[in-house]
PDB file of C-alpha atoms in Angstrom:
ATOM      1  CA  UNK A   1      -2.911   7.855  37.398  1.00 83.00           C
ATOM      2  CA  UNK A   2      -0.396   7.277  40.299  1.00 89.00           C
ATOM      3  CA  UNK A   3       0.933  10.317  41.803  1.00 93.00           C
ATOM      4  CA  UNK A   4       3.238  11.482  44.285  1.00 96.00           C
ATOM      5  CA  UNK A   5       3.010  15.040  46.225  1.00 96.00           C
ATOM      6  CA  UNK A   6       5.077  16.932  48.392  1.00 97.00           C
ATOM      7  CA  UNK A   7       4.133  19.784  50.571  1.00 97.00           C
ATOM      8  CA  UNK A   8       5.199  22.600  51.210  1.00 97.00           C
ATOM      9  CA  UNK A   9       6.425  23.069  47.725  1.00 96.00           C
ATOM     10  CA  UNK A  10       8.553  26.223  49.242  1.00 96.00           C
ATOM     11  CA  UNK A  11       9.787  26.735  52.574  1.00 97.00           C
ATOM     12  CA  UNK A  12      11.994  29.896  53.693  1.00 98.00           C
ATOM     13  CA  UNK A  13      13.674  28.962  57.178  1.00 98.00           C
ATOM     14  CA  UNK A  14      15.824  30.778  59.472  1.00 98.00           C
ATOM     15  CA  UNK A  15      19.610  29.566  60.143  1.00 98.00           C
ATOM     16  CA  UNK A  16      19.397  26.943  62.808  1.00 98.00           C
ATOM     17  CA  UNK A  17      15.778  26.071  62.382  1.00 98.00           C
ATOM     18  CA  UNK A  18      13.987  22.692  61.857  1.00 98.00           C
ATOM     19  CA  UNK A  19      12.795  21.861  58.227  1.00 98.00           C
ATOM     20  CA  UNK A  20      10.183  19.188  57.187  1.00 98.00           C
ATOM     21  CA  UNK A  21       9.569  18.485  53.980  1.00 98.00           C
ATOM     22  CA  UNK A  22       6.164  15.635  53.466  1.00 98.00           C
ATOM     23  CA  UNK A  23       6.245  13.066  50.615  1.00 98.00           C
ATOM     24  CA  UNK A  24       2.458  11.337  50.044  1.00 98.00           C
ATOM     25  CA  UNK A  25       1.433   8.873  47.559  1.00 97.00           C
ATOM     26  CA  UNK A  26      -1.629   7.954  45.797  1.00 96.00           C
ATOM     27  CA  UNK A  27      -0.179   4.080  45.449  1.00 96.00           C
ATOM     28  CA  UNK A  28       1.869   1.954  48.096  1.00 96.00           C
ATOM     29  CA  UNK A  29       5.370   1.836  47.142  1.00 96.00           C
ATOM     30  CA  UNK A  30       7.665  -0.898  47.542  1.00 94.00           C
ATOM     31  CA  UNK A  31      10.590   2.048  48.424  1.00 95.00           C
ATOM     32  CA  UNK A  32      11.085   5.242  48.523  1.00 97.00           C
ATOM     33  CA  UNK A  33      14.060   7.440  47.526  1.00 97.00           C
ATOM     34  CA  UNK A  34      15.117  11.139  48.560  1.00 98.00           C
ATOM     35  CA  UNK A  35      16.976  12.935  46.042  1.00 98.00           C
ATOM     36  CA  UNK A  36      18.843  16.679  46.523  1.00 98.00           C
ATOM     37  CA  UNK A  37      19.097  19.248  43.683  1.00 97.00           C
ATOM     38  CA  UNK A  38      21.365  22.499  44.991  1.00 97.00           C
ATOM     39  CA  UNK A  39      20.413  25.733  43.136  1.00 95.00           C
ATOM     40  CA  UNK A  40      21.801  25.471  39.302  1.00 93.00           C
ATOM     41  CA  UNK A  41      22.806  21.886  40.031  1.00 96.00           C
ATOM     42  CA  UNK A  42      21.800  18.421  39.384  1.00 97.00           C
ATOM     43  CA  UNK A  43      19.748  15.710  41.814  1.00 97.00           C
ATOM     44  CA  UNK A  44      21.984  13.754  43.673  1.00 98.00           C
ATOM     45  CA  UNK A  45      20.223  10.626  45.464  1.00 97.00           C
ATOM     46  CA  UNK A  46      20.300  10.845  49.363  1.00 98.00           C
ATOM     47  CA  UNK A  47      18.486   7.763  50.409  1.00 98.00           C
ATOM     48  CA  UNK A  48      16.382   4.871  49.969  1.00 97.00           C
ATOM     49  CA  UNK A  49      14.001   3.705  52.384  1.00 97.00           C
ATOM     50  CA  UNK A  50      12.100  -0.156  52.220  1.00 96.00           C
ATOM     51  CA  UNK A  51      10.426  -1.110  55.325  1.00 97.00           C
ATOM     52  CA  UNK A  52       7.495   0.059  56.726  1.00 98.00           C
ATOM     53  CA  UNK A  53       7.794   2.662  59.247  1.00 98.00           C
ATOM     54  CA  UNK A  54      11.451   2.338  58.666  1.00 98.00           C
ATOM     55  CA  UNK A  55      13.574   5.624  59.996  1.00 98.00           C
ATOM     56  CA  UNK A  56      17.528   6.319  58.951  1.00 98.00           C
ATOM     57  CA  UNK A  57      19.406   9.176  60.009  1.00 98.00           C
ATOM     58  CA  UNK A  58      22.175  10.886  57.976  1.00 97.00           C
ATOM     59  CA  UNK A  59      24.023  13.258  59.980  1.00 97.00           C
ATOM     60  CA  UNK A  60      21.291  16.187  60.875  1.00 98.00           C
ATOM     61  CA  UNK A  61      18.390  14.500  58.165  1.00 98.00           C
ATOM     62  CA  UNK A  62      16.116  11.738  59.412  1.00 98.00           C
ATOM     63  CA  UNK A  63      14.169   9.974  57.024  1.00 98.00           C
ATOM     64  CA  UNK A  64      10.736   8.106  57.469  1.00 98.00           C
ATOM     65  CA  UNK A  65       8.781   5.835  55.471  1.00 98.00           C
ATOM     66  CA  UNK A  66       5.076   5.622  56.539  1.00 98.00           C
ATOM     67  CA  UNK A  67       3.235   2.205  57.913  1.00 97.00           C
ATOM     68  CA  UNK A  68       1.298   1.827  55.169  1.00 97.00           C
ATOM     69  CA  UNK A  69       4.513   2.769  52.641  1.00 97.00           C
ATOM     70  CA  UNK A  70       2.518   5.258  50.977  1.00 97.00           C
ATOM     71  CA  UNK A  71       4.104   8.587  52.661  1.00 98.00           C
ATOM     72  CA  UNK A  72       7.963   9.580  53.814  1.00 98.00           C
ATOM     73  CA  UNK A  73       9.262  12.367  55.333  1.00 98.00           C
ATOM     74  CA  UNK A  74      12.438  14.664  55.342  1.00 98.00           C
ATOM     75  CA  UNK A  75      13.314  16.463  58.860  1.00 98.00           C
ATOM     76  CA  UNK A  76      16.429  18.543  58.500  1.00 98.00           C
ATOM     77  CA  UNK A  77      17.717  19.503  62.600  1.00 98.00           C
ATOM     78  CA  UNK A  78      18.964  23.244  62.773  1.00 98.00           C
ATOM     79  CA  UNK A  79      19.261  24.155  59.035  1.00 98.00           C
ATOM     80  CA  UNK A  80      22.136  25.424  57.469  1.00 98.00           C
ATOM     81  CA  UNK A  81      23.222  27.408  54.802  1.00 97.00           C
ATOM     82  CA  UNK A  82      24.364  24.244  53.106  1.00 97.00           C
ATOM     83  CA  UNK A  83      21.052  23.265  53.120  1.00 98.00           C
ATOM     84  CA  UNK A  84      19.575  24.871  51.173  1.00 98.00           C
ATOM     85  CA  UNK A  85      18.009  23.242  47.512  1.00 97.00           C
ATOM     86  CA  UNK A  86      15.368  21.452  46.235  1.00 97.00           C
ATOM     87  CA  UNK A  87      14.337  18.142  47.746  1.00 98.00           C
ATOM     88  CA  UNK A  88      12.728  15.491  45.765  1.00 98.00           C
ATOM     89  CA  UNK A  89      10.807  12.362  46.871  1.00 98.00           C
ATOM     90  CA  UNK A  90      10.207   9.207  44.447  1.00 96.00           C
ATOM     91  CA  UNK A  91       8.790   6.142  44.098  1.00 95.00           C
ATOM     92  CA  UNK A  92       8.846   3.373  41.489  1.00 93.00           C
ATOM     93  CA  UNK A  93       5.948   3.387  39.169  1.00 92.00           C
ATOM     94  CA  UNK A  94       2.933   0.627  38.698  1.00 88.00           C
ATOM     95  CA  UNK A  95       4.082   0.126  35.212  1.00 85.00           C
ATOM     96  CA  UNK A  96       7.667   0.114  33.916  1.00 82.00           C
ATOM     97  CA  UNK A  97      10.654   0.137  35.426  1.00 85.00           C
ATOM     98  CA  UNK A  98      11.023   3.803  36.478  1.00 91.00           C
ATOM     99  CA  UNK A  99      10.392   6.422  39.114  1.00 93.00           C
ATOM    100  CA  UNK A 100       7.650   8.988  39.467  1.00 94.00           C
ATOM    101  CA  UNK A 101       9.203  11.791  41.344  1.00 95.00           C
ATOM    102  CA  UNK A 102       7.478  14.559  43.609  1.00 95.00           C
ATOM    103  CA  UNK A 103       6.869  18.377  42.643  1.00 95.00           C
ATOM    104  CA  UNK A 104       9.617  18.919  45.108  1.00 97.00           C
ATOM    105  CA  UNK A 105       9.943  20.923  48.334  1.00 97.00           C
ATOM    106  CA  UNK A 106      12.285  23.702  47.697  1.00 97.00           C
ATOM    107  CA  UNK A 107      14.415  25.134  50.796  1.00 98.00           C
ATOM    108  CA  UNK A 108      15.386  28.289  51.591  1.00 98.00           C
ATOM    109  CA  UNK A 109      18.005  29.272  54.757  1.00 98.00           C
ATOM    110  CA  UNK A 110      18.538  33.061  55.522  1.00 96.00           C
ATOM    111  CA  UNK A 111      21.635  33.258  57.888  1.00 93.00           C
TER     112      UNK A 111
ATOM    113  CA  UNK B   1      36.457   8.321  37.363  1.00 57.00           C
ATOM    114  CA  UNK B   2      33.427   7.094  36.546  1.00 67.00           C
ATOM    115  CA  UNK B   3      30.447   9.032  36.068  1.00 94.00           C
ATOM    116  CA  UNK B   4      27.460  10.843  33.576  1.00 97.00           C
ATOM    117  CA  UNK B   5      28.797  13.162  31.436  1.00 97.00           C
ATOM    118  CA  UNK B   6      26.534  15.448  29.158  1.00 97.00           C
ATOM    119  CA  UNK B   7      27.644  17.798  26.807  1.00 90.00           C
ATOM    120  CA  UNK B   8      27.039  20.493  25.522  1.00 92.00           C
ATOM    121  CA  UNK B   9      26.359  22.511  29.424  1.00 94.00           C
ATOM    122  CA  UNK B  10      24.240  25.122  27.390  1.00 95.00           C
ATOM    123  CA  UNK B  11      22.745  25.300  23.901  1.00 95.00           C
ATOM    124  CA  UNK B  12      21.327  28.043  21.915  1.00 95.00           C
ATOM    125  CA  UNK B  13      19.169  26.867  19.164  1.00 93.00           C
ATOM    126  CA  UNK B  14      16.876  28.916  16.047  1.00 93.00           C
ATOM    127  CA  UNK B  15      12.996  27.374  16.374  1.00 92.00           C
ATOM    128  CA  UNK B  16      12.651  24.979  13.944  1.00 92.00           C
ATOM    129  CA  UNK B  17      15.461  23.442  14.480  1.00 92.00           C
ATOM    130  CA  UNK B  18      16.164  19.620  15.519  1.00 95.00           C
ATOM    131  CA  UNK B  19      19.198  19.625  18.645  1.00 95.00           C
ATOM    132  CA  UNK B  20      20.822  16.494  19.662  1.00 96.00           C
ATOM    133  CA  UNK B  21      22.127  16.230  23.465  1.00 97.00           C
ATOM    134  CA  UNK B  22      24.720  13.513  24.262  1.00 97.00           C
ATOM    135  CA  UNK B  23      24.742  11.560  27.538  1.00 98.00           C
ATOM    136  CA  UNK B  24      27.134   9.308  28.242  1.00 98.00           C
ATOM    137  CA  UNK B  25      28.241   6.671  31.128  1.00 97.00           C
ATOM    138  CA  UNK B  26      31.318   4.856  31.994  1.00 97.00           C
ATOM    139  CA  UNK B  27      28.908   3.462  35.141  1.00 95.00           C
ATOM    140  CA  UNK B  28      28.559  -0.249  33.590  1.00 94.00           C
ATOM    141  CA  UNK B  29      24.831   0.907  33.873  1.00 94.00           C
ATOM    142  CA  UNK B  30      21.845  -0.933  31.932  1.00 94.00           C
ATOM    143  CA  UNK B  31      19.290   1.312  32.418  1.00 94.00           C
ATOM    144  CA  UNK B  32      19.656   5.576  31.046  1.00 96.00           C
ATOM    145  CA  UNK B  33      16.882   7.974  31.917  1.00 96.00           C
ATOM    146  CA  UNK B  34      15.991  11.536  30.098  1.00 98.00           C
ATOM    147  CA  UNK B  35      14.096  13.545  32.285  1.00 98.00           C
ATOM    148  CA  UNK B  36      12.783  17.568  31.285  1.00 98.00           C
ATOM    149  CA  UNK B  37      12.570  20.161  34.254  1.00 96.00           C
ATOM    150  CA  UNK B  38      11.154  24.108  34.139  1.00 93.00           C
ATOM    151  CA  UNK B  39      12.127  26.609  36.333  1.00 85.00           C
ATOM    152  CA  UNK B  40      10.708  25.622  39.621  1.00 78.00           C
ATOM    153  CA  UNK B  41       8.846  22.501  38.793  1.00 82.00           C
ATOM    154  CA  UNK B  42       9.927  18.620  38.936  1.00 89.00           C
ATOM    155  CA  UNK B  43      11.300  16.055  36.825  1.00 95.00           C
ATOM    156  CA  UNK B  44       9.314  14.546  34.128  1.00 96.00           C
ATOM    157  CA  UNK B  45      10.252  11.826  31.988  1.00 96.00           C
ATOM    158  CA  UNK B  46      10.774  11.642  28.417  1.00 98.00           C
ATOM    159  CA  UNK B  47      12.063   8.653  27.595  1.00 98.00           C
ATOM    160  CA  UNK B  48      13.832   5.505  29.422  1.00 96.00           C
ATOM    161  CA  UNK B  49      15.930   2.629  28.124  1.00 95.00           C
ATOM    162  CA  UNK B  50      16.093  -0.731  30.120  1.00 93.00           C
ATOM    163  CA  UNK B  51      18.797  -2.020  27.565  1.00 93.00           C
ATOM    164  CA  UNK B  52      20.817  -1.564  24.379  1.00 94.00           C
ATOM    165  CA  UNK B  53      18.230  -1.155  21.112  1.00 95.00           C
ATOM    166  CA  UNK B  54      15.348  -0.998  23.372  1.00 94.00           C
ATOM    167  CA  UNK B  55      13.706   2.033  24.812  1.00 96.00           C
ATOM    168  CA  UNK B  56      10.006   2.948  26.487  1.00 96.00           C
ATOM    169  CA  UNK B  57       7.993   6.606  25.810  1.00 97.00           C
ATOM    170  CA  UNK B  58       7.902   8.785  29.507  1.00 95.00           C
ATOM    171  CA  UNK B  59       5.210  11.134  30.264  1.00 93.00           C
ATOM    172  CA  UNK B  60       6.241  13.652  27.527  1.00 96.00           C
ATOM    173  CA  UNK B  61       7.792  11.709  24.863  1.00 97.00           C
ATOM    174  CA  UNK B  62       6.370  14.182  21.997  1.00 97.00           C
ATOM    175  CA  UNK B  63       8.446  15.840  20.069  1.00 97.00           C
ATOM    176  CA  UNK B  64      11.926  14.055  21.358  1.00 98.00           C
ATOM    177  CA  UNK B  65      13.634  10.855  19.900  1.00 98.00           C
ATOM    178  CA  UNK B  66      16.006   8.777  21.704  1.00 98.00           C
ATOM    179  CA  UNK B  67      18.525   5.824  20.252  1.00 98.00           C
ATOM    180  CA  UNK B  68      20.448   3.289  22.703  1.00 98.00           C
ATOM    181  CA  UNK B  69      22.781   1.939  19.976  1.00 98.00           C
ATOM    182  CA  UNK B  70      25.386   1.384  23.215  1.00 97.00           C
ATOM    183  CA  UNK B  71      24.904   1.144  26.603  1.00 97.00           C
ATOM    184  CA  UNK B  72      26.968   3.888  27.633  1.00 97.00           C
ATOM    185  CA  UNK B  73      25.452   5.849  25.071  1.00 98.00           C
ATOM    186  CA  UNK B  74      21.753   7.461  25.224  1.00 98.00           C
ATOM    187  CA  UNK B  75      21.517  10.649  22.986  1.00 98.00           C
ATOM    188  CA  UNK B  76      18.132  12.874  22.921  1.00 98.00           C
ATOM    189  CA  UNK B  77      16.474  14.646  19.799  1.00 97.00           C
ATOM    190  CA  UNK B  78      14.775  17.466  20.537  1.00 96.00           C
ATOM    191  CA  UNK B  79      12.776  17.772  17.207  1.00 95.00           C
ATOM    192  CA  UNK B  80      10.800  20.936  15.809  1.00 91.00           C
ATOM    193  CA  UNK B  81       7.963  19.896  16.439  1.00 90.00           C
ATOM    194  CA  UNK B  82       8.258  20.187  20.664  1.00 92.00           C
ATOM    195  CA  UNK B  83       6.700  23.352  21.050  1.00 91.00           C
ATOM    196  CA  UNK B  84       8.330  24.503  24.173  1.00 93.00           C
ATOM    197  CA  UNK B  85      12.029  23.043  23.761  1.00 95.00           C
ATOM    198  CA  UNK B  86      13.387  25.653  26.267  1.00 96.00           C
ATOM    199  CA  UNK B  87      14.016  23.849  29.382  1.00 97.00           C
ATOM    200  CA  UNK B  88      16.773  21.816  31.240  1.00 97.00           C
ATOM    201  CA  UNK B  89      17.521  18.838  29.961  1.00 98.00           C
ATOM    202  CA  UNK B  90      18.578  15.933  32.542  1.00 98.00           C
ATOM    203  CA  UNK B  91      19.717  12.255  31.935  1.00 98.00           C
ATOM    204  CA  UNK B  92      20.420   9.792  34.397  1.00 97.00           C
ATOM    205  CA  UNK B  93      21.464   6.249  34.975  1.00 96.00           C
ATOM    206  CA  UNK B  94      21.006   3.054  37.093  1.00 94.00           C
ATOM    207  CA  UNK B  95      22.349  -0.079  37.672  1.00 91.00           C
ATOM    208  CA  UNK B  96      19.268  -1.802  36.610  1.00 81.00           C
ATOM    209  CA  UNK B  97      15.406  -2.096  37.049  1.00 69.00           C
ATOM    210  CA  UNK B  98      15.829   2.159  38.111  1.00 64.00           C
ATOM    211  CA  UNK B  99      12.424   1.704  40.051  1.00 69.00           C
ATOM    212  CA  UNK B 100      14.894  -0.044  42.694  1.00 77.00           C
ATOM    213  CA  UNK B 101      18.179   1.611  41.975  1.00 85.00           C
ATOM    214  CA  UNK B 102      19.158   4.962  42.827  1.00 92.00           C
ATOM    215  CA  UNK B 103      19.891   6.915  39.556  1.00 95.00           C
ATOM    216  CA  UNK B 104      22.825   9.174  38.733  1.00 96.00           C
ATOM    217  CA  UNK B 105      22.005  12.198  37.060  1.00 97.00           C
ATOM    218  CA  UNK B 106      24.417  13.885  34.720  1.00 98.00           C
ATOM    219  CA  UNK B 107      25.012  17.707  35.148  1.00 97.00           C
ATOM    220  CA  UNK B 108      22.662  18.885  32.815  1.00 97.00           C
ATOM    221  CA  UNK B 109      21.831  20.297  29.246  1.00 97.00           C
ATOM    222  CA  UNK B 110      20.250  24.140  29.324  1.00 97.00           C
ATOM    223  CA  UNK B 111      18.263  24.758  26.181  1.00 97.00           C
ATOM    224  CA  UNK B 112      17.492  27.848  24.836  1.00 96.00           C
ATOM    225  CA  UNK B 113      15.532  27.851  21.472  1.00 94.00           C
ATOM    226  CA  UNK B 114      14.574  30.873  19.928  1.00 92.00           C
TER     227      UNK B 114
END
């Protein structure tokens, strides 16, 4: 069945370093959405990417959707303590009207 | 202030007993989401409803009922016979079609059964 993986599935950074987090799907999606989930918290939605190769910025996150709309990516600039949670990828799936999220990366900052 | 509200934030519960978690949302949204999630793993869906009196099975559906009698209403069983009922219990909602829309997530349900 369709699935959608995210490496690393744990990352442990140093204040001020770069973070990527990798979002890869077995299906083409017709968007992709970013979702953040701080420690004890809940997911709160980020972004949504459409286009192919399409790239948005938020502040210090950039966001990419692949050609082929079948992998994204999350690159965090100089991490920061505020940083730190789980991030999710998702997609929609085949059938239904829902999403099929990613494992999620989880993040990590020592200061 | 609109938003997802779930209550209780944690519930204690004897095995073999049934446990009803409310979610509710003053959103104006059609489609409601209950997803499960273990320490350290993902979301995974139980059930989804697209509209009032209608709902569709998720991944995991056994062992949980849902009912969509409102739309701002989407309430989860967890029956007795879910073997592993421990877990964190998330609902969300979206505007509509929530392969397109982003989804809201409430803050959350922690279940403890023992």
């Amino acid at each position: 069945g369709q699935q959608v993986m995210q490496i690393p599935q744990y990352q442990h950074v140093q204040e001020g370093e770069d973070f990527t987090t990798y979002c890869n799907s077995s299906t083409t999606l017709s968007n992709i959405q970013w979702y953040k989930q701080r420690p004890g918290g809940h997911p709160v939605f980020l972004i949504q990417l459409v286009k192919s190769g399409e790239v948005k910025k938020q502040k210090r996150l950039t966001f990419q959707f692949g050609e082929a709309k079948k992998n994204s990516s999350l690159h965090i600039t100089a991490t920061q303590t505020t940083d730190v949670g789980t991030y999710f990828c998702a997609g929609p799936a085949e059938y239904g009207n829902k999403l099929v999220f990613g494992a999620g990366t989880i993040l990590r900052v020592k200061s | 202030d609109g938003g997802i509200t779930q209550s209780p934030k944690y519930l204690f519960r004897k095995e073999g007993q049934n446990v009803t978690l409310s979610c509710e949302q003053n959103l104006n949204h059609d489609a409601m989401y209950w997803y499960r999630q273990d320490p350290g793993q993902g979301l995974r869906l139980i059930y989804y409803s697209q509209i009032v009196n209608d709902f569709q099975k998720g991944d995991i559906a056994e062992g949980y009922s849902v009912s969509r009698e409102k739309k701002e209403s989407f309430p989860l069983t967890v029956t007795s016979a879910q073997k592993n009922p421990t877990a964190f219990y998330l609902c969300a909602s979206s505007l509509d079609r929530g392969s397109i829309y982003e989804q809201y997530f409430g803050p959350g349900t922690r279940l403890t059964v023992t």
